[in-house]
Amino acid sequence: MLKSSFYKLAACTIPIAAFFVLLLASEIRAGEATDQVKMGIESILNILRDPALKGDEKISERRIKLRKAIGEQFDFNEMSRRSLARQWKSRSVEERIEFVDLFSGLMEKNYVGRIEAYTDEVIMYKKEEIDEDFASVKTVIVTKRKQEISINYRLHMVAGKWRVYDVVVKGISLINTYRQQFRSIIKKSSYDGLVKILRRKRDGG
Amino acid sequence: MRRFGTMVVAVMLLAFSASSLPAQEKDADADYEISDPFESFNRTIFDFNIFLDDAIGKPLAEAYTNVLPEAARDSIRNFIRNLNSPVVLANDLLQGEGERANDTLTRFLVNSTLGLGGLFDVAFDMGYSYHSEDFGQTLAVYGVKEGPYLVLPILGPSSMRGATGKAIDTFLNPLTYIASANDGEIWLYGMRGTSAVDFRSRNIETLDQLKRNSLDFYSLIRSIYDQHRRNEILNGKSEK
């Protein structure tokens, strides 16, 4: 009698306890990707706000710090892999290393200036979705002209840390636009042709 | 009873781990090709459009920006948008989007009156923000496939479905009939032209930057068009 009611109690308690544990666990996880994006953006903004790093004469010092801060948040290896899509598999290890180097160099060249152009637009953190080792953090930037620009960060978990592998601006995925261009170039010329173009773009004025 | 408990836990586990991100995102090899069987023809038109834009479009847009203050340009845009509301409303309704239809109708009524004939977007401040809608999107909602990518002369990136939609929108627009009944087609063309110049003037820097950063400008624009349209058809639901 006692035994059976114990089982009954246990049968009710265990799922309830499990529910709270899960709830707690999901609450801990929820927000963790957002926090990381927030911290990452803050670390970059702190460099931009730092009076000791302002101005053209401080450009190389500032860029070194920016590169480091950006490198900690963004997974250029994954970005390269995704933008090459199926092509990635057919590349040798050396080719992949070379590609990641070229691609991250190009990213820096194209976007670091835009990051530096940031002044004090408001960044709002809207929502995050986590699915196993993947997450998306939705943000909105409000410009001075009261325009809202949605910027979503796509992240994946690498060695216990969320890292960005794609940025989606107003519904346009950065990686997707590169993937389409890479595919088109490879189709028309070759992988080597793509590498040549990448190098020219990265090193060109 | 115990089995029931296990089941509850299992269901909850499933519920918590339910996939919320699209599968494509997780798959690093995910790749899709935008249908573009007329690519070489499209590229020719694309180059022609860039030539026209360099020669006329961009200089015109720059002059427009330099001559008119921002407030005036905003009013011009608001005015044209307001006149096009019937088309947006018709497509909202055709897509069964009641709330968006209500937004469009409220905007039209408020802006036409309080907004002095549409010059001022008063409705925006009341919480009714603008959205565009066209018959191409309606066709998509009805399940019509996108069809091949098309670059139209002057009008730019489109698709078989988009171009068809554009043509049908002209028929949905009361202005088409008002203009032709009063021999006022010239005003209609003038309005379209102004709208195009205004649009271009708002994208001077963006387009310059895209061009500069691109590896293959044609496929970059094609990709942006494709993603933008997908997002518009979902009414931004995937990204909000």
PDB file of C-alpha atoms in Angstrom, chain A residues 31-204:
ATOM      1  CA  GLY A  31      19.973  34.347 -23.747  1.00  0.00           C
ATOM      2  CA  GLU A  32      23.401  32.851 -23.755  1.00  0.00           C
ATOM      3  CA  ALA A  33      23.846  33.325 -27.502  1.00  0.00           C
ATOM      4  CA  THR A  34      22.406  36.835 -27.255  1.00  0.00           C
ATOM      5  CA  ASP A  35      24.754  37.628 -24.389  1.00  0.00           C
ATOM      6  CA  GLN A  36      27.685  36.506 -26.412  1.00  0.00           C
ATOM      7  CA  VAL A  37      26.668  38.575 -29.437  1.00  0.00           C
ATOM      8  CA  LYS A  38      26.082  41.531 -27.125  1.00  0.00           C
ATOM      9  CA  MET A  39      29.475  41.128 -25.497  1.00  0.00           C
ATOM     10  CA  GLY A  40      31.117  40.724 -28.867  1.00  0.00           C
ATOM     11  CA  ILE A  41      29.504  43.859 -30.252  1.00  0.00           C
ATOM     12  CA  GLU A  42      30.356  45.748 -27.056  1.00  0.00           C
ATOM     13  CA  SER A  43      33.996  44.712 -27.259  1.00  0.00           C
ATOM     14  CA  ILE A  44      34.130  46.023 -30.817  1.00  0.00           C
ATOM     15  CA  LEU A  45      32.312  49.238 -29.915  1.00  0.00           C
ATOM     16  CA  ASN A  46      34.651  49.811 -26.980  1.00  0.00           C
ATOM     17  CA  ILE A  47      37.571  49.838 -29.377  1.00  0.00           C
ATOM     18  CA  LEU A  48      35.748  52.342 -31.583  1.00  0.00           C
ATOM     19  CA  ARG A  49      34.835  54.514 -28.589  1.00  0.00           C
ATOM     20  CA  ASP A  50      38.310  54.468 -27.096  1.00  0.00           C
ATOM     21  CA  PRO A  51      39.682  58.023 -27.464  1.00  0.00           C
ATOM     22  CA  ALA A  52      43.231  56.665 -27.492  1.00  0.00           C
ATOM     23  CA  LEU A  53      42.429  54.692 -30.641  1.00  0.00           C
ATOM     24  CA  LYS A  54      40.600  57.381 -32.594  1.00  0.00           C
ATOM     25  CA  GLY A  55      41.757  59.074 -35.762  1.00  0.00           C
ATOM     26  CA  ASP A  56      43.625  58.133 -38.900  1.00  0.00           C
ATOM     27  CA  GLU A  57      47.029  58.084 -37.255  1.00  0.00           C
ATOM     28  CA  LYS A  58      45.876  55.296 -34.932  1.00  0.00           C
ATOM     29  CA  ILE A  59      44.490  53.215 -37.742  1.00  0.00           C
ATOM     30  CA  SER A  60      46.972  50.332 -37.584  1.00  0.00           C
ATOM     31  CA  GLU A  61      46.759  50.015 -33.814  1.00  0.00           C
ATOM     32  CA  ARG A  62      42.978  50.164 -33.956  1.00  0.00           C
ATOM     33  CA  ARG A  63      42.743  47.657 -36.778  1.00  0.00           C
ATOM     34  CA  ILE A  64      44.892  45.133 -34.907  1.00  0.00           C
ATOM     35  CA  LYS A  65      42.533  45.307 -31.945  1.00  0.00           C
ATOM     36  CA  LEU A  66      39.455  45.197 -34.155  1.00  0.00           C
ATOM     37  CA  ARG A  67      40.789  42.199 -36.048  1.00  0.00           C
ATOM     38  CA  LYS A  68      41.348  40.352 -32.793  1.00  0.00           C
ATOM     39  CA  ALA A  69      37.905  41.213 -31.399  1.00  0.00           C
ATOM     40  CA  ILE A  70      36.192  40.272 -34.656  1.00  0.00           C
ATOM     41  CA  GLY A  71      38.191  37.060 -34.946  1.00  0.00           C
ATOM     42  CA  GLU A  72      36.961  35.990 -31.524  1.00  0.00           C
ATOM     43  CA  GLN A  73      33.325  36.347 -32.549  1.00  0.00           C
ATOM     44  CA  PHE A  74      33.350  35.263 -36.173  1.00  0.00           C
ATOM     45  CA  ASP A  75      34.206  31.812 -37.398  1.00  0.00           C
ATOM     46  CA  PHE A  76      35.908  32.546 -40.711  1.00  0.00           C
ATOM     47  CA  ASN A  77      36.660  28.904 -41.272  1.00  0.00           C
ATOM     48  CA  GLU A  78      32.964  28.044 -41.129  1.00  0.00           C
ATOM     49  CA  MET A  79      32.077  31.078 -43.248  1.00  0.00           C
ATOM     50  CA  SER A  80      34.514  29.939 -45.914  1.00  0.00           C
ATOM     51  CA  ARG A  81      33.254  26.381 -45.780  1.00  0.00           C
ATOM     52  CA  ARG A  82      29.655  27.476 -46.115  1.00  0.00           C
ATOM     53  CA  SER A  83      30.278  29.952 -48.873  1.00  0.00           C
ATOM     54  CA  LEU A  84      32.120  27.341 -50.907  1.00  0.00           C
ATOM     55  CA  ALA A  85      29.353  24.814 -50.145  1.00  0.00           C
ATOM     56  CA  ARG A  86      29.983  21.553 -52.019  1.00  0.00           C
ATOM     57  CA  GLN A  87      33.250  22.837 -53.458  1.00  0.00           C
ATOM     58  CA  TRP A  88      34.818  22.821 -49.998  1.00  0.00           C
ATOM     59  CA  LYS A  89      34.977  19.025 -49.979  1.00  0.00           C
ATOM     60  CA  SER A  90      36.953  18.854 -53.195  1.00  0.00           C
ATOM     61  CA  ARG A  91      39.640  21.221 -51.905  1.00  0.00           C
ATOM     62  CA  SER A  92      42.866  20.067 -50.301  1.00  0.00           C
ATOM     63  CA  VAL A  93      43.857  21.157 -46.810  1.00  0.00           C
ATOM     64  CA  GLU A  94      46.345  23.683 -48.221  1.00  0.00           C
ATOM     65  CA  GLU A  95      43.738  25.097 -50.550  1.00  0.00           C
ATOM     66  CA  ARG A  96      41.292  25.457 -47.685  1.00  0.00           C
ATOM     67  CA  ILE A  97      43.812  27.294 -45.543  1.00  0.00           C
ATOM     68  CA  GLU A  98      44.605  29.606 -48.438  1.00  0.00           C
ATOM     69  CA  PHE A  99      40.908  30.174 -49.070  1.00  0.00           C
ATOM     70  CA  VAL A 100      40.087  31.017 -45.454  1.00  0.00           C
ATOM     71  CA  ASP A 101      42.961  33.475 -45.440  1.00  0.00           C
ATOM     72  CA  LEU A 102      41.783  35.153 -48.654  1.00  0.00           C
ATOM     73  CA  PHE A 103      38.130  35.194 -47.646  1.00  0.00           C
ATOM     74  CA  SER A 104      38.721  36.642 -44.189  1.00  0.00           C
ATOM     75  CA  GLY A 105      41.069  39.216 -45.705  1.00  0.00           C
ATOM     76  CA  LEU A 106      38.396  40.224 -48.175  1.00  0.00           C
ATOM     77  CA  MET A 107      35.782  40.437 -45.420  1.00  0.00           C
ATOM     78  CA  GLU A 108      38.017  42.708 -43.431  1.00  0.00           C
ATOM     79  CA  LYS A 109      38.735  44.905 -46.400  1.00  0.00           C
ATOM     80  CA  ASN A 110      35.055  45.200 -47.308  1.00  0.00           C
ATOM     81  CA  TYR A 111      33.529  45.641 -43.902  1.00  0.00           C
ATOM     82  CA  VAL A 112      35.991  47.021 -41.376  1.00  0.00           C
ATOM     83  CA  GLY A 113      35.494  50.514 -42.762  1.00  0.00           C
ATOM     84  CA  ARG A 114      31.751  50.156 -42.300  1.00  0.00           C
ATOM     85  CA  ILE A 115      32.191  48.989 -38.738  1.00  0.00           C
ATOM     86  CA  GLU A 116      34.370  52.023 -38.079  1.00  0.00           C
ATOM     87  CA  ALA A 117      31.656  54.238 -39.543  1.00  0.00           C
ATOM     88  CA  TYR A 118      29.378  53.214 -36.680  1.00  0.00           C
ATOM     89  CA  THR A 119      28.516  56.149 -34.479  1.00  0.00           C
ATOM     90  CA  ASP A 120      25.877  55.722 -31.855  1.00  0.00           C
ATOM     91  CA  GLU A 121      22.960  53.987 -33.508  1.00  0.00           C
ATOM     92  CA  VAL A 122      20.781  52.064 -31.094  1.00  0.00           C
ATOM     93  CA  ILE A 123      21.070  48.281 -31.217  1.00  0.00           C
ATOM     94  CA  MET A 124      18.057  46.363 -29.955  1.00  0.00           C
ATOM     95  CA  TYR A 125      18.282  42.663 -29.172  1.00  0.00           C
ATOM     96  CA  LYS A 126      14.989  41.150 -30.178  1.00  0.00           C
ATOM     97  CA  LYS A 127      14.880  37.417 -30.016  1.00  0.00           C
ATOM     98  CA  GLU A 128      17.023  34.358 -30.094  1.00  0.00           C
ATOM     99  CA  GLU A 129      16.392  30.852 -31.245  1.00  0.00           C
ATOM    100  CA  ILE A 130      18.510  27.932 -30.202  1.00  0.00           C
ATOM    101  CA  ASP A 131      18.428  24.569 -31.830  1.00  0.00           C
ATOM    102  CA  GLU A 132      21.052  22.237 -30.461  1.00  0.00           C
ATOM    103  CA  ASP A 133      24.375  23.658 -31.573  1.00  0.00           C
ATOM    104  CA  PHE A 134      22.860  26.348 -33.748  1.00  0.00           C
ATOM    105  CA  ALA A 135      21.438  29.684 -32.762  1.00  0.00           C
ATOM    106  CA  SER A 136      20.143  32.837 -34.326  1.00  0.00           C
ATOM    107  CA  VAL A 137      20.127  36.193 -32.578  1.00  0.00           C
ATOM    108  CA  LYS A 138      17.840  38.813 -34.050  1.00  0.00           C
ATOM    109  CA  THR A 139      18.778  42.438 -33.647  1.00  0.00           C
ATOM    110  CA  VAL A 140      17.476  45.716 -34.998  1.00  0.00           C
ATOM    111  CA  ILE A 141      19.588  48.794 -35.562  1.00  0.00           C
ATOM    112  CA  VAL A 142      17.777  52.107 -35.474  1.00  0.00           C
ATOM    113  CA  THR A 143      19.548  54.680 -37.578  1.00  0.00           C
ATOM    114  CA  LYS A 144      19.523  58.408 -36.958  1.00  0.00           C
ATOM    115  CA  ARG A 145      16.887  58.776 -39.660  1.00  0.00           C
ATOM    116  CA  LYS A 146      14.657  56.438 -37.631  1.00  0.00           C
ATOM    117  CA  GLN A 147      15.095  53.630 -40.092  1.00  0.00           C
ATOM    118  CA  GLU A 148      15.005  50.161 -38.627  1.00  0.00           C
ATOM    119  CA  ILE A 149      17.438  47.669 -40.089  1.00  0.00           C
ATOM    120  CA  SER A 150      17.116  44.058 -39.048  1.00  0.00           C
ATOM    121  CA  ILE A 151      20.435  42.285 -38.567  1.00  0.00           C
ATOM    122  CA  ASN A 152      20.375  38.649 -37.577  1.00  0.00           C
ATOM    123  CA  TYR A 153      23.425  36.743 -36.467  1.00  0.00           C
ATOM    124  CA  ARG A 154      23.615  33.033 -37.093  1.00  0.00           C
ATOM    125  CA  LEU A 155      25.854  31.182 -34.709  1.00  0.00           C
ATOM    126  CA  HIS A 156      27.051  27.708 -34.011  1.00  0.00           C
ATOM    127  CA  MET A 157      28.705  26.203 -30.997  1.00  0.00           C
ATOM    128  CA  VAL A 158      32.423  25.530 -31.240  1.00  0.00           C
ATOM    129  CA  ALA A 159      34.235  24.200 -28.174  1.00  0.00           C
ATOM    130  CA  GLY A 160      31.636  25.601 -25.799  1.00  0.00           C
ATOM    131  CA  LYS A 161      31.494  29.022 -27.424  1.00  0.00           C
ATOM    132  CA  TRP A 162      28.960  30.524 -29.792  1.00  0.00           C
ATOM    133  CA  ARG A 163      30.554  31.838 -32.946  1.00  0.00           C
ATOM    134  CA  VAL A 164      29.001  33.750 -35.804  1.00  0.00           C
ATOM    135  CA  TYR A 165      29.016  32.076 -39.199  1.00  0.00           C
ATOM    136  CA  ASP A 166      26.530  34.295 -41.035  1.00  0.00           C
ATOM    137  CA  VAL A 167      25.058  37.765 -40.830  1.00  0.00           C
ATOM    138  CA  VAL A 168      21.619  38.345 -42.339  1.00  0.00           C
ATOM    139  CA  VAL A 169      20.875  41.989 -43.098  1.00  0.00           C
ATOM    140  CA  LYS A 170      17.240  42.743 -43.971  1.00  0.00           C
ATOM    141  CA  GLY A 171      16.736  39.138 -44.926  1.00  0.00           C
ATOM    142  CA  ILE A 172      19.863  38.980 -47.115  1.00  0.00           C
ATOM    143  CA  SER A 173      22.376  36.408 -45.937  1.00  0.00           C
ATOM    144  CA  LEU A 174      25.966  37.481 -46.401  1.00  0.00           C
ATOM    145  CA  ILE A 175      27.156  33.916 -46.889  1.00  0.00           C
ATOM    146  CA  ASN A 176      24.422  33.257 -49.396  1.00  0.00           C
ATOM    147  CA  THR A 177      25.444  36.211 -51.560  1.00  0.00           C
ATOM    148  CA  TYR A 178      29.060  35.018 -51.536  1.00  0.00           C
ATOM    149  CA  ARG A 179      28.038  31.437 -52.224  1.00  0.00           C
ATOM    150  CA  GLN A 180      26.097  32.505 -55.300  1.00  0.00           C
ATOM    151  CA  GLN A 181      28.993  34.573 -56.576  1.00  0.00           C
ATOM    152  CA  PHE A 182      31.574  31.843 -55.942  1.00  0.00           C
ATOM    153  CA  ARG A 183      29.421  29.274 -57.644  1.00  0.00           C
ATOM    154  CA  SER A 184      28.907  31.496 -60.658  1.00  0.00           C
ATOM    155  CA  ILE A 185      32.614  32.277 -60.996  1.00  0.00           C
ATOM    156  CA  ILE A 186      33.671  28.645 -60.602  1.00  0.00           C
ATOM    157  CA  LYS A 187      31.086  27.604 -63.169  1.00  0.00           C
ATOM    158  CA  LYS A 188      32.335  30.135 -65.684  1.00  0.00           C
ATOM    159  CA  SER A 189      36.040  29.718 -65.097  1.00  0.00           C
ATOM    160  CA  SER A 190      37.419  27.442 -62.361  1.00  0.00           C
ATOM    161  CA  TYR A 191      38.308  27.280 -58.705  1.00  0.00           C
ATOM    162  CA  ASP A 192      41.728  28.729 -59.538  1.00  0.00           C
ATOM    163  CA  GLY A 193      39.993  31.533 -61.379  1.00  0.00           C
ATOM    164  CA  LEU A 194      38.020  32.293 -58.212  1.00  0.00           C
ATOM    165  CA  VAL A 195      41.180  32.345 -56.094  1.00  0.00           C
ATOM    166  CA  LYS A 196      42.741  34.796 -58.541  1.00  0.00           C
ATOM    167  CA  ILE A 197      39.731  37.110 -58.344  1.00  0.00           C
ATOM    168  CA  LEU A 198      39.673  36.894 -54.547  1.00  0.00           C
ATOM    169  CA  ARG A 199      43.342  37.783 -54.344  1.00  0.00           C
ATOM    170  CA  ARG A 200      42.953  40.670 -56.754  1.00  0.00           C
ATOM    171  CA  LYS A 201      39.973  42.021 -54.822  1.00  0.00           C
ATOM    172  CA  ARG A 202      41.657  41.681 -51.467  1.00  0.00           C
ATOM    173  CA  ASP A 203      44.893  43.301 -52.541  1.00  0.00           C
ATOM    174  CA  GLY A 204      43.421  45.833 -54.944  1.00  0.00           C
TER     175      GLY A 204
END
